[in-house]
Tab-separated table of N, CA, C and O in Angstrom:
chain	number	residue	atom	x	y	z
A	219	MET	N	-31.424	-42.908	65.482
A	219	MET	CA	-31.575	-43.962	66.466
A	219	MET	C	-32.894	-44.688	66.206
A	219	MET	O	-33.940	-44.083	66.100
A	220	THR	N	-32.823	-45.997	66.142
A	220	THR	CA	-33.998	-46.806	65.891
A	220	THR	C	-34.442	-47.476	67.186
A	220	THR	O	-33.624	-48.010	67.925
A	221	ILE	N	-35.723	-47.434	67.436
A	221	ILE	CA	-36.262	-48.101	68.612
A	221	ILE	C	-36.654	-49.513	68.192
A	221	ILE	O	-37.391	-49.705	67.230
A	222	ALA	N	-36.140	-50.482	68.914
A	222	ALA	CA	-36.412	-51.881	68.586
A	222	ALA	C	-37.325	-52.493	69.644
A	222	ALA	O	-37.244	-52.155	70.823
A	223	HIS	N	-38.179	-53.382	69.201
A	223	HIS	CA	-39.027	-54.127	70.133
A	223	HIS	C	-38.182	-55.226	70.785
A	223	HIS	O	-37.418	-55.911	70.114
A	224	ILE	N	-38.309	-55.367	72.084
A	224	ILE	CA	-37.583	-56.400	72.816
A	224	ILE	C	-38.601	-57.357	73.411
A	224	ILE	O	-39.493	-56.945	74.151
A	225	ASP	N	-38.460	-58.610	73.102
A	225	ASP	CA	-39.333	-59.641	73.661
A	225	ASP	C	-38.870	-59.902	75.091
A	225	ASP	O	-37.943	-60.675	75.328
A	226	GLU	N	-39.502	-59.239	76.055
A	226	GLU	CA	-39.049	-59.307	77.446
A	226	GLU	C	-39.162	-60.705	78.036
A	226	GLU	O	-38.311	-61.120	78.821
A	227	VAL	N	-40.194	-61.431	77.677
A	227	VAL	CA	-40.347	-62.797	78.192
A	227	VAL	C	-39.188	-63.653	77.700
A	227	VAL	O	-38.557	-64.379	78.472
A	228	ARG	N	-38.883	-63.553	76.426
A	228	ARG	CA	-37.776	-64.332	75.867
A	228	ARG	C	-36.448	-63.872	76.468
A	228	ARG	O	-35.566	-64.695	76.737
A	229	LEU	N	-36.309	-62.568	76.689
A	229	LEU	CA	-35.094	-62.034	77.283
A	229	LEU	C	-34.843	-62.631	78.662
A	229	LEU	O	-33.708	-62.881	79.047
A	230	GLU	N	-35.913	-62.898	79.398
A	230	GLU	CA	-35.794	-63.451	80.746
A	230	GLU	C	-35.714	-64.973	80.783
A	230	GLU	O	-35.308	-65.545	81.796
A	231	THR	N	-36.081	-65.645	79.702
A	231	THR	CA	-36.142	-67.113	79.735
A	231	THR	C	-35.166	-67.810	78.794
A	231	THR	O	-34.875	-68.982	78.981
A	232	ASP	N	-34.667	-67.122	77.793
A	232	ASP	CA	-33.796	-67.721	76.779
A	232	ASP	C	-32.391	-67.142	76.947
A	232	ASP	O	-32.123	-66.006	76.567
A	233	THR	N	-31.486	-67.927	77.526
A	233	THR	CA	-30.151	-67.408	77.827
A	233	THR	C	-29.353	-67.061	76.575
A	233	THR	O	-28.573	-66.117	76.593
A	234	VAL	N	-29.533	-67.810	75.501
A	234	VAL	CA	-28.813	-67.498	74.264
A	234	VAL	C	-29.301	-66.157	73.699
A	234	VAL	O	-28.500	-65.317	73.285
A	235	PHE	N	-30.613	-65.949	73.705
A	235	PHE	CA	-31.183	-64.678	73.258
A	235	PHE	C	-30.681	-63.535	74.137
A	235	PHE	O	-30.292	-62.470	73.642
A	236	ARG	N	-30.670	-63.740	75.451
A	236	ARG	CA	-30.205	-62.716	76.387
A	236	ARG	C	-28.741	-62.371	76.137
A	236	ARG	O	-28.347	-61.209	76.121
A	237	PHE	N	-27.929	-63.398	75.926
A	237	PHE	CA	-26.505	-63.174	75.658
A	237	PHE	C	-26.332	-62.337	74.392
A	237	PHE	O	-25.570	-61.366	74.376
A	238	GLY	N	-27.050	-62.682	73.333
A	238	GLY	CA	-26.978	-61.925	72.083
A	238	GLY	C	-27.431	-60.489	72.266
A	238	GLY	O	-26.817	-59.551	71.742
A	239	TYR	N	-28.510	-60.313	73.011
A	239	TYR	CA	-29.029	-58.971	73.278
A	239	TYR	C	-27.986	-58.130	74.019
A	239	TYR	O	-27.714	-56.987	73.654
A	240	LEU	N	-27.410	-58.699	75.069
A	240	LEU	CA	-26.407	-57.962	75.837
A	240	LEU	C	-25.176	-57.644	75.013
A	240	LEU	O	-24.617	-56.552	75.112
A	241	CYS	N	-24.747	-58.591	74.187
A	241	CYS	CA	-23.592	-58.345	73.317
A	241	CYS	C	-23.869	-57.169	72.388
A	241	CYS	O	-23.023	-56.282	72.220
A	242	ASP	N	-25.030	-57.159	71.782
A	242	ASP	CA	-25.403	-56.052	70.898
A	242	ASP	C	-25.498	-54.746	71.671
A	242	ASP	O	-25.029	-53.705	71.210
A	243	PHE	N	-26.084	-54.803	72.838
A	243	PHE	CA	-26.323	-53.600	73.641
A	243	PHE	C	-25.017	-52.923	74.052
A	243	PHE	O	-24.890	-51.704	73.997
A	244	ILE	N	-24.026	-53.722	74.475
A	244	ILE	CA	-22.772	-53.134	74.948
A	244	ILE	C	-21.657	-53.164	73.910
A	244	ILE	O	-20.550	-52.721	74.186
A	245	GLY	N	-21.952	-53.694	72.719
A	245	GLY	CA	-20.936	-53.746	71.676
A	245	GLY	C	-19.863	-54.785	71.935
A	245	GLY	O	-18.699	-54.602	71.595
A	246	PHE	N	-20.258	-55.885	72.553
A	246	PHE	CA	-19.339	-56.968	72.899
A	246	PHE	C	-19.234	-57.905	71.704
A	246	PHE	O	-20.226	-58.457	71.262
A	247	GLY	N	-18.030	-58.076	71.158
A	247	GLY	CA	-17.881	-58.867	69.949
A	247	GLY	C	-16.870	-59.991	70.051
A	247	GLY	O	-16.388	-60.333	71.134
A	248	GLU	N	-16.535	-60.536	68.895
A	248	GLU	CA	-15.605	-61.667	68.821
A	248	GLU	C	-14.237	-61.325	69.408
A	248	GLU	O	-13.622	-62.162	70.070
A	249	ASP	N	-13.742	-60.117	69.155
A	249	ASP	CA	-12.443	-59.720	69.701
A	249	ASP	C	-12.457	-59.729	71.225
A	249	ASP	O	-11.485	-60.145	71.862
A	250	ASP	N	-13.573	-59.305	71.809
A	250	ASP	CA	-13.702	-59.323	73.266
A	250	ASP	C	-13.702	-60.755	73.785
A	250	ASP	O	-13.061	-61.060	74.788
A	251	MET	N	-14.426	-61.631	73.093
A	251	MET	CA	-14.461	-63.042	73.505
A	251	MET	C	-13.087	-63.678	73.389
A	251	MET	O	-12.664	-64.429	74.277
A	252	ASP	N	-12.376	-63.381	72.310
A	252	ASP	CA	-11.031	-63.920	72.140
A	252	ASP	C	-10.103	-63.458	73.262
A	252	ASP	O	-9.291	-64.240	73.770
A	253	ALA	N	-10.244	-62.191	73.664
A	253	ALA	CA	-9.418	-61.664	74.756
A	253	ALA	C	-9.722	-62.381	76.067
A	253	ALA	O	-8.810	-62.713	76.830
A	254	ILE	N	-10.987	-62.641	76.326
A	254	ILE	CA	-11.368	-63.362	77.542
A	254	ILE	C	-10.818	-64.777	77.516
A	254	ILE	O	-10.268	-65.272	78.502
A	255	HIS	N	-10.928	-65.439	76.376
A	255	HIS	CA	-10.414	-66.808	76.262
A	255	HIS	C	-8.902	-66.845	76.469
A	255	HIS	O	-8.383	-67.746	77.128
A	256	ALA	N	-8.204	-65.867	75.911
A	256	ALA	CA	-6.748	-65.829	76.056
A	256	ALA	C	-6.344	-65.578	77.504
A	256	ALA	O	-5.322	-66.093	77.975
A	257	ALA	N	-7.145	-64.799	78.222
A	257	ALA	CA	-6.800	-64.439	79.595
A	257	ALA	C	-7.330	-65.426	80.632
A	257	ALA	O	-6.981	-65.330	81.804
A	258	ALA	N	-8.151	-66.367	80.212
A	258	ALA	CA	-8.816	-67.274	81.153
A	258	ALA	C	-7.878	-67.934	82.162
A	258	ALA	O	-8.202	-67.982	83.350
A	259	PRO	N	-6.723	-68.428	81.747
A	259	PRO	CA	-5.857	-69.079	82.740
A	259	PRO	C	-5.362	-68.140	83.843
A	259	PRO	O	-5.009	-68.583	84.927
A	260	LEU	N	-5.353	-66.838	83.579
A	260	LEU	CA	-4.846	-65.880	84.558
A	260	LEU	C	-5.928	-65.243	85.419
A	260	LEU	O	-5.633	-64.545	86.383
A	261	LEU	N	-7.182	-65.449	85.072
A	261	LEU	CA	-8.247	-64.690	85.717
A	261	LEU	C	-8.414	-64.974	87.205
A	261	LEU	O	-8.786	-64.080	87.958
A	262	GLY	N	-8.148	-66.177	87.650
A	262	GLY	CA	-8.230	-66.464	89.087
A	262	GLY	C	-7.230	-65.634	89.867
A	262	GLY	O	-7.564	-65.013	90.885
A	263	PHE	N	-6.003	-65.586	89.384
A	263	PHE	CA	-4.959	-64.779	90.024
A	263	PHE	C	-5.326	-63.305	89.993
A	263	PHE	O	-5.212	-62.593	90.986
A	264	VAL	N	-5.779	-62.837	88.846
A	264	VAL	CA	-6.134	-61.432	88.680
A	264	VAL	C	-7.304	-61.057	89.595
A	264	VAL	O	-7.294	-60.003	90.237
A	265	ALA	N	-8.300	-61.924	89.675
A	265	ALA	CA	-9.463	-61.651	90.525
A	265	ALA	C	-9.045	-61.496	91.987
A	265	ALA	O	-9.502	-60.575	92.675
A	266	THR	N	-8.190	-62.371	92.466
A	266	THR	CA	-7.715	-62.284	93.844
A	266	THR	C	-6.930	-60.994	94.057
A	266	THR	O	-7.121	-60.294	95.059
A	267	ALA	N	-6.063	-60.660	93.121
A	267	ALA	CA	-5.250	-59.446	93.246
A	267	ALA	C	-6.136	-58.195	93.256
A	267	ALA	O	-5.900	-57.274	94.051
A	268	ILE	N	-7.138	-58.153	92.395
A	268	ILE	CA	-8.021	-56.984	92.346
A	268	ILE	C	-8.826	-56.864	93.640
A	268	ILE	O	-8.945	-55.780	94.210
A	269	SER	N	-9.376	-57.980	94.116
A	269	SER	CA	-10.157	-57.942	95.354
A	269	SER	C	-9.306	-57.464	96.527
A	269	SER	O	-9.747	-56.631	97.322
A	270	ARG	N	-8.102	-57.973	96.643
A	270	ARG	CA	-7.212	-57.557	97.739
A	270	ARG	C	-6.858	-56.077	97.621
A	270	ARG	O	-6.839	-55.356	98.623
A	271	THR	N	-6.584	-55.645	96.400
A	271	THR	CA	-6.222	-54.242	96.184
A	271	THR	C	-7.386	-53.319	96.527
A	271	THR	O	-7.192	-52.283	97.178
A	272	LEU	N	-8.587	-53.680	96.105
A	272	LEU	CA	-9.756	-52.854	96.403
A	272	LEU	C	-9.947	-52.679	97.900
A	272	LEU	O	-10.345	-51.612	98.374
A	273	ARG	N	-9.646	-53.715	98.657
A	273	ARG	CA	-9.828	-53.647	100.105
A	273	ARG	C	-8.778	-52.782	100.796
A	273	ARG	O	-8.946	-52.396	101.947
A	274	THR	N	-7.672	-52.482	100.109
A	274	THR	CA	-6.611	-51.681	100.723
A	274	THR	C	-6.640	-50.219	100.288
A	274	THR	O	-5.783	-49.451	100.705
A	275	LEU	N	-7.612	-49.823	99.486
A	275	LEU	CA	-7.648	-48.453	98.960
A	275	LEU	C	-8.216	-47.435	99.935
A	275	LEU	O	-8.164	-46.237	99.668
A	276	GLY	N	-8.751	-47.879	101.044
A	276	GLY	CA	-9.298	-46.952	102.021
A	276	GLY	C	-10.609	-46.319	101.567
A	276	GLY	O	-10.924	-45.205	101.959
A	277	LEU	N	-11.346	-47.024	100.718
A	277	LEU	CA	-12.643	-46.528	100.260
A	277	LEU	C	-13.643	-46.593	101.402
A	277	LEU	O	-13.507	-47.422	102.311
A	278	ASP	N	-14.657	-45.713	101.355
A	278	ASP	CA	-15.696	-45.836	102.361
A	278	ASP	C	-16.426	-47.166	102.134
A	278	ASP	O	-16.364	-47.760	101.067
A	279	ARG	N	-17.087	-47.633	103.160
A	279	ARG	CA	-17.706	-48.969	103.142
A	279	ARG	C	-18.671	-49.150	101.969
A	279	ARG	O	-18.674	-50.180	101.312
A	280	GLU	N	-19.498	-48.143	101.709
A	280	GLU	CA	-20.487	-48.221	100.624
A	280	GLU	C	-19.805	-48.348	99.261
A	280	GLU	O	-20.175	-49.191	98.446
A	281	THR	N	-18.799	-47.530	99.004
A	281	THR	CA	-18.091	-47.562	97.721
A	281	THR	C	-17.357	-48.878	97.542
A	281	THR	O	-17.387	-49.481	96.464
A	282	GLU	N	-16.689	-49.340	98.591
A	282	GLU	CA	-15.978	-50.610	98.511
A	282	GLU	C	-16.946	-51.751	98.222
A	282	GLU	O	-16.687	-52.594	97.364
A	283	SER	N	-18.063	-51.763	98.911
A	283	SER	CA	-19.055	-52.816	98.725
A	283	SER	C	-19.605	-52.806	97.300
A	283	SER	O	-19.704	-53.851	96.660
A	284	ARG	N	-19.950	-51.629	96.797
A	284	ARG	CA	-20.501	-51.528	95.440
A	284	ARG	C	-19.465	-51.907	94.391
A	284	ARG	O	-19.778	-52.543	93.390
A	285	THR	N	-18.214	-51.523	94.619
A	285	THR	CA	-17.146	-51.851	93.676
A	285	THR	C	-16.891	-53.356	93.643
A	285	THR	O	-16.759	-53.952	92.571
A	286	LEU	N	-16.828	-53.980	94.807
A	286	LEU	CA	-16.631	-55.430	94.868
A	286	LEU	C	-17.811	-56.173	94.242
A	286	LEU	O	-17.622	-57.165	93.534
A	287	LEU	N	-19.018	-55.695	94.479
A	287	LEU	CA	-20.203	-56.315	93.881
A	287	LEU	C	-20.147	-56.229	92.357
A	287	LEU	O	-20.406	-57.208	91.655
A	288	ALA	N	-19.777	-55.069	91.824
A	288	ALA	CA	-19.670	-54.911	90.373
A	288	ALA	C	-18.595	-55.842	89.812
A	288	ALA	O	-18.785	-56.470	88.765
A	289	PHE	N	-17.487	-55.949	90.504
A	289	PHE	CA	-16.414	-56.839	90.052
A	289	PHE	C	-16.868	-58.295	90.079
A	289	PHE	O	-16.589	-59.052	89.152
A	290	GLU	N	-17.589	-58.681	91.103
A	290	GLU	CA	-18.088	-60.058	91.178
A	290	GLU	C	-19.071	-60.348	90.046
A	290	GLU	O	-19.078	-61.457	89.496
A	291	LYS	N	-19.888	-59.378	89.678
A	291	LYS	CA	-20.794	-59.569	88.539
A	291	LYS	C	-19.998	-59.803	87.268
A	291	LYS	O	-20.352	-60.665	86.450
A	292	LEU	N	-18.926	-59.039	87.097
A	292	LEU	CA	-18.061	-59.238	85.937
A	292	LEU	C	-17.469	-60.646	85.939
A	292	LEU	O	-17.405	-61.315	84.900
A	293	ARG	N	-17.076	-61.135	87.099
A	293	ARG	CA	-16.536	-62.499	87.194
A	293	ARG	C	-17.586	-63.535	86.837
A	293	ARG	O	-17.281	-64.542	86.203
A	294	TRP	N	-18.853	-63.318	87.230
A	294	TRP	CA	-19.914	-64.256	86.864
A	294	TRP	C	-20.099	-64.305	85.356
A	294	TRP	O	-20.302	-65.375	84.773
A	295	ILE	N	-20.036	-63.145	84.707
A	295	ILE	CA	-20.153	-63.114	83.244
A	295	ILE	C	-18.991	-63.871	82.619
A	295	ILE	O	-19.175	-64.679	81.705
A	296	GLN	N	-17.801	-63.649	83.116
A	296	GLN	CA	-16.619	-64.344	82.613
A	296	GLN	C	-16.758	-65.846	82.810
A	296	GLN	O	-16.487	-66.626	81.899
A	297	ASN	N	-17.222	-66.263	83.968
A	297	ASN	CA	-17.404	-67.697	84.222
A	297	ASN	C	-18.430	-68.297	83.279
A	297	ASN	O	-18.259	-69.418	82.782
A	298	ASP	N	-19.497	-67.568	83.018
A	298	ASP	CA	-20.520	-68.037	82.091
A	298	ASP	C	-19.946	-68.221	80.693
A	298	ASP	O	-20.207	-69.224	80.035
A	299	LEU	N	-19.156	-67.262	80.238
A	299	LEU	CA	-18.568	-67.366	78.901
A	299	LEU	C	-17.608	-68.548	78.807
A	299	LEU	O	-17.616	-69.291	77.818
A	300	ILE	N	-16.791	-68.724	79.817
A	300	ILE	CA	-15.849	-69.843	79.795
A	300	ILE	C	-16.597	-71.168	79.821
A	300	ILE	O	-16.284	-72.085	79.067
A	301	THR	N	-17.620	-71.268	80.666
A	301	THR	CA	-18.413	-72.492	80.726
A	301	THR	C	-19.090	-72.757	79.391
A	301	THR	O	-19.100	-73.884	78.891
A	302	ARG	N	-19.632	-71.718	78.804
A	302	ARG	CA	-20.340	-71.852	77.520
A	302	ARG	C	-19.417	-72.396	76.432
A	302	ARG	O	-19.819	-73.177	75.589
A	303	HIS	N	-18.149	-71.999	76.451
A	303	HIS	CA	-17.230	-72.362	75.358
A	303	HIS	C	-16.345	-73.567	75.660
A	303	HIS	O	-15.828	-74.179	74.745
A	304	TYR	N	-16.149	-73.894	76.934
A	304	TYR	CA	-15.186	-74.935	77.258
A	304	TYR	C	-15.769	-76.155	77.969
A	304	TYR	O	-15.149	-77.201	77.975
A	305	ALA	N	-16.897	-76.028	78.601
A	305	ALA	CA	-17.474	-77.165	79.316
A	305	ALA	C	-18.163	-78.095	78.324
A	305	ALA	O	-18.848	-77.633	77.412
A	306	SER	N	-17.974	-79.362	78.519
A	306	SER	CA	-18.630	-80.309	77.617
A	306	SER	C	-19.860	-80.883	78.322
A	306	SER	O	-19.896	-81.039	79.527
A	307	VAL	N	-20.879	-81.166	77.526
A	307	VAL	CA	-22.104	-81.760	78.052
A	307	VAL	C	-21.870	-83.268	78.171
A	307	VAL	O	-21.427	-83.909	77.241
A	308	THR	N	-22.171	-83.816	79.344
A	308	THR	CA	-21.972	-85.264	79.539
A	308	THR	C	-23.279	-86.003	79.545
A	308	THR	O	-24.319	-85.479	79.725
């Protein structure tokens, strides 16, 4: 295992650098991006279905809240990727 220096200031200020760092850290690659792009048209439906299902599982309030928060973070990442690849600069 190699310890790498991380430029923390750049990590917090440079979104492209941060994205690359996170991709490397979690092993997120081109195949993952392709899967997200292919699923993009369905993600709104899927997000609603997952949120509704989570609320019907009878989880305690803390677990439900943490699970929904984690899912919403995943949706923000997905939205960022879609915006990065499909939104045009005007």
